[in-house]
Short mmCIF file of C-alpha atoms and ligand atoms in Angstrom, two decimals:
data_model
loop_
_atom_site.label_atom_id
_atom_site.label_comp_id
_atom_site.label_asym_id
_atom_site.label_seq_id
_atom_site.Cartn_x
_atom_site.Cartn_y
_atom_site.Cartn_z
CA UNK A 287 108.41 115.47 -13.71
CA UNK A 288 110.16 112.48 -12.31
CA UNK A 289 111.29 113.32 -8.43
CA UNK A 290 113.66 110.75 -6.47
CA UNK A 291 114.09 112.23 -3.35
CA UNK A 292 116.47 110.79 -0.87
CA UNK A 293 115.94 106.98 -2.03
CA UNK A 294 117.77 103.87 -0.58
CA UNK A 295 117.45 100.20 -1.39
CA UNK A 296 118.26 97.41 0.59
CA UNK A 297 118.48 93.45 -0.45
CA UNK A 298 118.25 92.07 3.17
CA UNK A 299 121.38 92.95 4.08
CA UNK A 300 122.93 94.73 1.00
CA UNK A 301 122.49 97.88 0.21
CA UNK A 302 121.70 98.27 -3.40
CA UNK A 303 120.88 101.93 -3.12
CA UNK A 304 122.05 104.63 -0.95
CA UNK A 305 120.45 108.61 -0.84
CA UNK A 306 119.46 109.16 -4.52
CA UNK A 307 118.10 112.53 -5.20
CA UNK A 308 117.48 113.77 -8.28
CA UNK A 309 114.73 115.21 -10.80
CA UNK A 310 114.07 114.48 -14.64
CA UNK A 311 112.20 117.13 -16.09
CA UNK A 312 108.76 116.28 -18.66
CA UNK A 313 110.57 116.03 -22.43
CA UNK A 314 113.64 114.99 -21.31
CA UNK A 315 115.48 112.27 -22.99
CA UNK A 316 117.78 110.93 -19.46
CA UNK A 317 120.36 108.44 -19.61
CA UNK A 318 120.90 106.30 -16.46
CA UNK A 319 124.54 105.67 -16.78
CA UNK A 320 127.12 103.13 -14.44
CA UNK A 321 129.15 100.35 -14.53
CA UNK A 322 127.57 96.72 -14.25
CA UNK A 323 125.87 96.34 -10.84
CA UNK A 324 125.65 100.00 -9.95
CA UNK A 325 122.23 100.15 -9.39
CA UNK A 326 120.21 101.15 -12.21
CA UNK A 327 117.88 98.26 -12.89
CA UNK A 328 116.85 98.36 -8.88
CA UNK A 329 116.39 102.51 -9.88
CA UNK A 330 114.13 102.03 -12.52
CA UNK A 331 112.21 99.23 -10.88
CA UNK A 332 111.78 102.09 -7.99
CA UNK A 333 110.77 104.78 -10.67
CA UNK A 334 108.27 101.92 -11.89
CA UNK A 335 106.51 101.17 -8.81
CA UNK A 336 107.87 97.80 -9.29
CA UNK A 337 110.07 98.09 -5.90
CA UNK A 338 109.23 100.24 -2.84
CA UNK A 339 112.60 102.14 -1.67
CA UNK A 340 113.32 101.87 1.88
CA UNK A 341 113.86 105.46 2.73
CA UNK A 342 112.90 108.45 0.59
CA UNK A 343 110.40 108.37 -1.94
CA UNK A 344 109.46 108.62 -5.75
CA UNK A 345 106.73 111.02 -7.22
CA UNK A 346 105.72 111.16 -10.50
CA UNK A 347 104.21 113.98 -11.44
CA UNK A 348 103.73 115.00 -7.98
CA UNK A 349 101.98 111.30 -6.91
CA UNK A 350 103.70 108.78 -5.25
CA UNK A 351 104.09 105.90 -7.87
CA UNK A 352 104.11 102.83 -5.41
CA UNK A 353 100.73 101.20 -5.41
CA UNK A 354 99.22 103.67 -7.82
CA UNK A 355 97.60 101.66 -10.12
CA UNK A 356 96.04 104.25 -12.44
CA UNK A 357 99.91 105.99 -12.71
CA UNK A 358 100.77 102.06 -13.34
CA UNK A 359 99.24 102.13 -16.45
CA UNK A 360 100.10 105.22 -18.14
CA UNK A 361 104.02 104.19 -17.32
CA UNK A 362 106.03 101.82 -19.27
CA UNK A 363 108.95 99.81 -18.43
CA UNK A 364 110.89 98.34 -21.07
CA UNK A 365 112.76 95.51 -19.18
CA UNK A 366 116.33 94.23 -19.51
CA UNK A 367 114.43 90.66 -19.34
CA UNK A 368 111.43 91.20 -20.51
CA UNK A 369 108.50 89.42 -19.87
CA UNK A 370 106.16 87.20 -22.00
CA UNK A 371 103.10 84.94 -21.52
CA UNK A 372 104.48 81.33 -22.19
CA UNK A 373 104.08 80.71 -25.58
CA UNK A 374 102.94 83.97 -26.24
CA UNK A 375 103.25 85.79 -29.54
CA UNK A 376 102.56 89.24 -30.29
CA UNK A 377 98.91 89.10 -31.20
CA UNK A 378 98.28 87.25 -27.66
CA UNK A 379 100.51 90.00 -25.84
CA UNK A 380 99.11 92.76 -28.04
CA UNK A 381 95.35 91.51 -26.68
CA UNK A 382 96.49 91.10 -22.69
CA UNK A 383 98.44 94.75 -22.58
CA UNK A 384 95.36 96.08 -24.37
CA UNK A 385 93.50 95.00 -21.84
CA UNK A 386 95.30 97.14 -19.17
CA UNK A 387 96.84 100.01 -20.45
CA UNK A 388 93.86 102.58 -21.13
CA UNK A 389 96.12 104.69 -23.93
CA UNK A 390 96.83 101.30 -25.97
CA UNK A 391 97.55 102.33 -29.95
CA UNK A 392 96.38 99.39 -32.14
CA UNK A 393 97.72 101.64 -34.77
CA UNK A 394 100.95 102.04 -33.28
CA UNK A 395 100.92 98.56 -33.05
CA UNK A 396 100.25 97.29 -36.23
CA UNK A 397 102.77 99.87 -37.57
CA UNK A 398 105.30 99.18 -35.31
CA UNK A 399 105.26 95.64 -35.86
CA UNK A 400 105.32 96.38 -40.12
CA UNK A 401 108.41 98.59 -39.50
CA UNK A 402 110.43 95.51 -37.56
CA UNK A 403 108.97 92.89 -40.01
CA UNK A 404 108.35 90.39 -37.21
CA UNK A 405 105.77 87.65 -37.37
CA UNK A 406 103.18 88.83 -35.10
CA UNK A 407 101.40 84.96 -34.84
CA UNK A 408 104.53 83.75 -33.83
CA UNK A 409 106.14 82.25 -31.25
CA UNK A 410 108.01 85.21 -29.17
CA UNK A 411 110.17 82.79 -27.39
CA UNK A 412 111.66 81.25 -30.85
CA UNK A 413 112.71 84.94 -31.61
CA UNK A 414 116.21 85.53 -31.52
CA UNK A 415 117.09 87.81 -29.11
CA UNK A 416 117.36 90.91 -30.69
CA UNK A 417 114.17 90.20 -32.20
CA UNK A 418 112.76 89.55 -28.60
CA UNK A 419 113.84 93.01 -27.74
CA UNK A 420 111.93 94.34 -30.67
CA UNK A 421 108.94 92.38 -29.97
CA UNK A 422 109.06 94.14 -26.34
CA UNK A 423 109.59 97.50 -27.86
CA UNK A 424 106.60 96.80 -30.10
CA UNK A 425 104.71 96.86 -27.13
CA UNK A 426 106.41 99.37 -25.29
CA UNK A 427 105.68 101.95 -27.58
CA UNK A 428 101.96 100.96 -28.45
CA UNK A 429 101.32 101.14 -24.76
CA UNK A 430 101.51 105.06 -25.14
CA UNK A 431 103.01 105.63 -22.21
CA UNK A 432 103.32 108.89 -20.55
CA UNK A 433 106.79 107.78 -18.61
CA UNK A 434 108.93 105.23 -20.68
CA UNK A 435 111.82 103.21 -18.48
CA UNK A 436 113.94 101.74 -20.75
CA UNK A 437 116.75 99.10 -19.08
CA UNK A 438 119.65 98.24 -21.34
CA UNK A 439 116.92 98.81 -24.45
CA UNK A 440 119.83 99.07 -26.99
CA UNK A 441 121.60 95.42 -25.85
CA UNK A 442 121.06 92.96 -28.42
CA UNK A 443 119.89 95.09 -30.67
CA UNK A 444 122.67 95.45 -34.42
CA UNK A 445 123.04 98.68 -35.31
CA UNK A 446 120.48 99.43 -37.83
CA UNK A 447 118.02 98.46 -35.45
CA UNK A 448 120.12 101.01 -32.47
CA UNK A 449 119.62 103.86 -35.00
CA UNK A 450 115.77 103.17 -35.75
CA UNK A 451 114.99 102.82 -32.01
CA UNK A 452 116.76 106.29 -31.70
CA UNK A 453 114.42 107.64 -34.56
CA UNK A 454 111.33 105.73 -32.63
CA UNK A 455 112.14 107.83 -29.58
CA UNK A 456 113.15 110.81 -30.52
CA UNK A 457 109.38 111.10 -32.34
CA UNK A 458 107.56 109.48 -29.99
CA UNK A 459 109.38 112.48 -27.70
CA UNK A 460 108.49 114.96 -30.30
CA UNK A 461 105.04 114.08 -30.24
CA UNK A 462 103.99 112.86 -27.05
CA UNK A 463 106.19 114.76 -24.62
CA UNK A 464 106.86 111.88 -22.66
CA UNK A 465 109.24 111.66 -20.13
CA UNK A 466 112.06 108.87 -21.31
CA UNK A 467 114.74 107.50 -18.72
CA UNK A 468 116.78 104.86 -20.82
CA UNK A 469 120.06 102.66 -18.65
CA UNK A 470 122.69 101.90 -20.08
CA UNK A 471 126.64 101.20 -19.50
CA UNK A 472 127.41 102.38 -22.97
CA UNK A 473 127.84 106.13 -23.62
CA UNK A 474 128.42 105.74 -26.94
CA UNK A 475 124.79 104.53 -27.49
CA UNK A 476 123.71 107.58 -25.37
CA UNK A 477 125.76 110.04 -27.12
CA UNK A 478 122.92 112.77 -29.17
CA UNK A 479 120.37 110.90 -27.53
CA UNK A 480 119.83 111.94 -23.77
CA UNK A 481 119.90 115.50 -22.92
CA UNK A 482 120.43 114.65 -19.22
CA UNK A 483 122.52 112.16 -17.38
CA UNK A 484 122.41 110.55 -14.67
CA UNK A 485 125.39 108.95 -13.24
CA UNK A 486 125.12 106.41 -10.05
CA UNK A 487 128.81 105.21 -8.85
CA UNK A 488 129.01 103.20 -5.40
CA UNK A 489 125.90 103.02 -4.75
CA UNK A 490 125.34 106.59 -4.96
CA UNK A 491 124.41 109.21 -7.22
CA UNK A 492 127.60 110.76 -8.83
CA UNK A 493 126.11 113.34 -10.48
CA UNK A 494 122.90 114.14 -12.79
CA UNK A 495 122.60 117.19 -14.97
CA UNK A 496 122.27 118.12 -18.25
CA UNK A 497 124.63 116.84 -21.22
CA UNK A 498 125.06 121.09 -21.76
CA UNK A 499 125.89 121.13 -18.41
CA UNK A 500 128.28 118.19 -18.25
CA UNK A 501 130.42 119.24 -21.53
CA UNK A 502 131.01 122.29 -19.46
CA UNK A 503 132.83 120.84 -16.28
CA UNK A 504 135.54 119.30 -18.05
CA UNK A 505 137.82 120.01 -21.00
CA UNK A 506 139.91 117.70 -22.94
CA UNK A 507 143.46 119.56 -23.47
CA UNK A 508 146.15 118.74 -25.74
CA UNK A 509 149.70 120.52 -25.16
CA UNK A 510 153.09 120.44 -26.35
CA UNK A 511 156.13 121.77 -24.31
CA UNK A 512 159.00 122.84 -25.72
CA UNK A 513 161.37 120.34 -25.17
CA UNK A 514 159.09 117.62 -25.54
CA UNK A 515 158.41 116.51 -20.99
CA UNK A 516 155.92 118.80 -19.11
CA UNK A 517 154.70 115.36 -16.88
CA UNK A 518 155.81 116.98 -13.50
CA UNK A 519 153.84 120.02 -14.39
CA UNK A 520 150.80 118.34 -15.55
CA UNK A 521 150.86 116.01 -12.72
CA UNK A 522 151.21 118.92 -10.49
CA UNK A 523 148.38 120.70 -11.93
CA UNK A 524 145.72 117.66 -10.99
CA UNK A 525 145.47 116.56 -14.65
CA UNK A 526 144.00 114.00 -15.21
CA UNK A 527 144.09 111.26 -17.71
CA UNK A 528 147.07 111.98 -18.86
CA UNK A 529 148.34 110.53 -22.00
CA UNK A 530 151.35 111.05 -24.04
CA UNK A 531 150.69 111.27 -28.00
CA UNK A 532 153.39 111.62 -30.07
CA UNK A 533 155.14 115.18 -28.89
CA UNK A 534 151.87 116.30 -27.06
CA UNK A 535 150.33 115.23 -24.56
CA UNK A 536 146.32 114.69 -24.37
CA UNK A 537 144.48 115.28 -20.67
CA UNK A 538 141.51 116.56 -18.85
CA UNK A 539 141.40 119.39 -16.59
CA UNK A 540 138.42 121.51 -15.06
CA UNK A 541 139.61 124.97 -15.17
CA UNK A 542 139.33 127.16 -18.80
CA UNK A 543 142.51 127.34 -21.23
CA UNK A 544 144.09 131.15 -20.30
CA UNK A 545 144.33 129.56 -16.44
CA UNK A 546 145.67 126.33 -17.67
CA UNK A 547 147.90 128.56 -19.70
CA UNK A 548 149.50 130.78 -17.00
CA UNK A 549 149.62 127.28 -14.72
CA UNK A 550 151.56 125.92 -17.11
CA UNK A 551 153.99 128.47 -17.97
CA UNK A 552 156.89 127.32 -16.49
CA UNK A 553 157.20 124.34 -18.38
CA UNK A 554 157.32 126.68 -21.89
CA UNK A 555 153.95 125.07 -23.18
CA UNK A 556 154.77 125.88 -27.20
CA UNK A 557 150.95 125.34 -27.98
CA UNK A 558 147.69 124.73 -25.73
CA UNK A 559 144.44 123.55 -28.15
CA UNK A 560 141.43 121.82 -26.57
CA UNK A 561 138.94 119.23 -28.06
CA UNK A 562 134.95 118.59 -27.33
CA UNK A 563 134.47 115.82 -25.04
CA UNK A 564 132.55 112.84 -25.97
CA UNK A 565 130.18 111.73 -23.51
CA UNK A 566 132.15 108.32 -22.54
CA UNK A 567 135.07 110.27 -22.23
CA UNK A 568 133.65 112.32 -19.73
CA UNK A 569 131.68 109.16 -18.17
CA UNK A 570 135.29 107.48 -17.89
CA UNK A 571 136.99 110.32 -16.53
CA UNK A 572 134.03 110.92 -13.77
CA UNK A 573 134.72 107.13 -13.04
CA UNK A 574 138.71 107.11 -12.49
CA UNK A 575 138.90 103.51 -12.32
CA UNK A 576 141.46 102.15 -10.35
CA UNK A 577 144.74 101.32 -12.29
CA UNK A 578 145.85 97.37 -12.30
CA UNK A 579 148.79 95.68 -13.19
CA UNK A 580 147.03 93.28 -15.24
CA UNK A 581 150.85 91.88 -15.71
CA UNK A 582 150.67 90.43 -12.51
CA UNK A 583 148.06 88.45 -12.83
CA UNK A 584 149.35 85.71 -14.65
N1 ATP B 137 116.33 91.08 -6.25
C1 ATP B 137 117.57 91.25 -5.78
N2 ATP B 137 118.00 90.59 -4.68
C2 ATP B 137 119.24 90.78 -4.19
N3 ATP B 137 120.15 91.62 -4.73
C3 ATP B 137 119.78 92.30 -5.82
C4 ATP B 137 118.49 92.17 -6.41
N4 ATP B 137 118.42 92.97 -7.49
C5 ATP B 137 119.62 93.58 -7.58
N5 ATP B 137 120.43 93.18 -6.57
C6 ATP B 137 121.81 93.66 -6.34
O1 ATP B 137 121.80 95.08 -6.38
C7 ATP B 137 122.94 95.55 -7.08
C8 ATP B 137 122.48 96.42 -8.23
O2 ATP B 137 121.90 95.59 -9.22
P1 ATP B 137 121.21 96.17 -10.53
O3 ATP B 137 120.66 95.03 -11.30
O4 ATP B 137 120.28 97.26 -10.15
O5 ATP B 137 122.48 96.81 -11.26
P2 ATP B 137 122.63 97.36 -12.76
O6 ATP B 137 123.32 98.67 -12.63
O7 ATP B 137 121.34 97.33 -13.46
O8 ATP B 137 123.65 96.29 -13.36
P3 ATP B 137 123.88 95.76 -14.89
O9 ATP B 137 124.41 96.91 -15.69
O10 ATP B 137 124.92 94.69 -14.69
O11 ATP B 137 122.56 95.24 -15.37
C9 ATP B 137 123.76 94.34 -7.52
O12 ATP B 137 124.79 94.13 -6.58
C10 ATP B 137 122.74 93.20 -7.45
O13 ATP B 137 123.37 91.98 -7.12
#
């Protein structure tokens, strides 16, 4: 079990971080989800050990992780920018992380490095970049770890290569148990993948729960009215996301269908059908961005 309790980070002056509590249960898969800058790199740099939060604290599996050296090396972190010993291949990095992380599979290794087809006596930094992010992976994964942070793993990465990864986790999950937190800003690449989210918006911890869980606070509606406008009633029922399609119109609402229903009635809805919610839909609905008139800006 992962447990952030109450964490803040400050750059000097900037606060990165502000009160982030939340807990990630062993076997989960959890996606650490928000726009560019939010704050998740500087969270799983926290969950790593890698930064000391200012207020709260971070326990894995009931130990604090800062300083702990022995829970250092049984804990992976994948990073956005990985790092590499200068001119380092993946022999040379294979023999330095085998040298510190106790679990280290050669097997996995070797394996790992047949399934990507990459050179392992070359140079990693004339790898392209997606290759570098294999290469990293490589050793991610043949580190064992118990607790696998994963920043931005997907980036750079063309699809085939997305959908093995997925495959990669999903059994290393099945066999080790391990506890997987993977950022990203993409929901799409998160979608059947996490089964709990974690969603950090200004600084702050939106929400984090389950995907079950998630699906089931908001519903995407679609409804006709009989002659053809219903805006004023939508509007005045807090939809949200409103868009017109053809003669229906296509919205989110929290409450279930026979309330939305009876709210609705006086507009003479002539049909009410709802539709599953894809993850990014519900990620850009949590968000609301703010609307612009990009017209303006030329
Ligand atoms: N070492 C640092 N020194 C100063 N500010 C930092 C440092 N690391 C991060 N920040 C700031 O903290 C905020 C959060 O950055 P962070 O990299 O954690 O965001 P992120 O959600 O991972 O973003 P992205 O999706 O763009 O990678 C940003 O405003 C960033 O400028």
């Amino acid at each position: 079990m992962i447990s952030i309790e109450g964490v803040s980070k400050t750059f000097g002056r900037f606060t990165a971080l502000e009160d982030i509590s939340f807990e990630i249960a062993d076997g989960r898969i959890c996606g650490l989800v928000g726009y560019n800058g939010a704050g998740k790199t500087t969270l799983l740099k926290m969950i790593a050990g890698i930064y000391r939060p200012e207020a709260g604290r971070i326990t894995i599996g009931g130990v604090p992780v800062y300083e702990n050296e022995s829970l250092k090396r049984r804990l992976f972190m994948a990073q956005d920018d990985p790092y590499f010993l200068p001119q380092g291949s993946l022999q040379s990095m294979a023999l330095f992380f085998s040298g510190f992380y106790p679990n280290w599979s050669h097997k996995t290794y070797r394996e790992l490095v047949d399934f990507f087809e990459l050179d392992p006596e070359a140079r990693i930094s004339g790898f392209s970049k997606g290759m570098q992010r294999q290469a990293a992976l490589i050793l991610a994964f043949a580190t064992m770890p118990q607790y696998l942070l994963m920043d931005e793993s997907f980036d750079g990465l063309d699809l085939s290569k997305r959908n093995q990864l997925k495959s990669i986790m999903f059994e290393y999950m099945k066999k080790h148990g391990t506890n997987i937190v993977i950022s990203s800003h993409n929901l799409r690449e998160l979608e059947g993948l996490c089964d709990y989210i974690a969603i950090i918006r200004d600084k702050r911890l939106s929400f984090a729960t389950t995907v079950n869980e998630m699906r089931k606070r908001r519903t995407k509606y679609r409804v006709a009215f009989l002659g053809g406008n219903g805006i004023e009633q939508l509007r005045g029922i807090q939809a949200r996301n409103i868009m017109r399609d053809d003669d229906s119109y296509i919205f989110t609402w929290d409450g279930g269908a026979d309330e939305l229903r009876k709210r609705l009635e006086s507009a003479s809805p002539l049909w009410i059908t709802n539709e599953p919610m894809t993850l990014e839909e519900i990620f850009l609905d949590e968000m609301e961005d703010k609307e612009y008139d990009i017209a303006t800006f030329f």
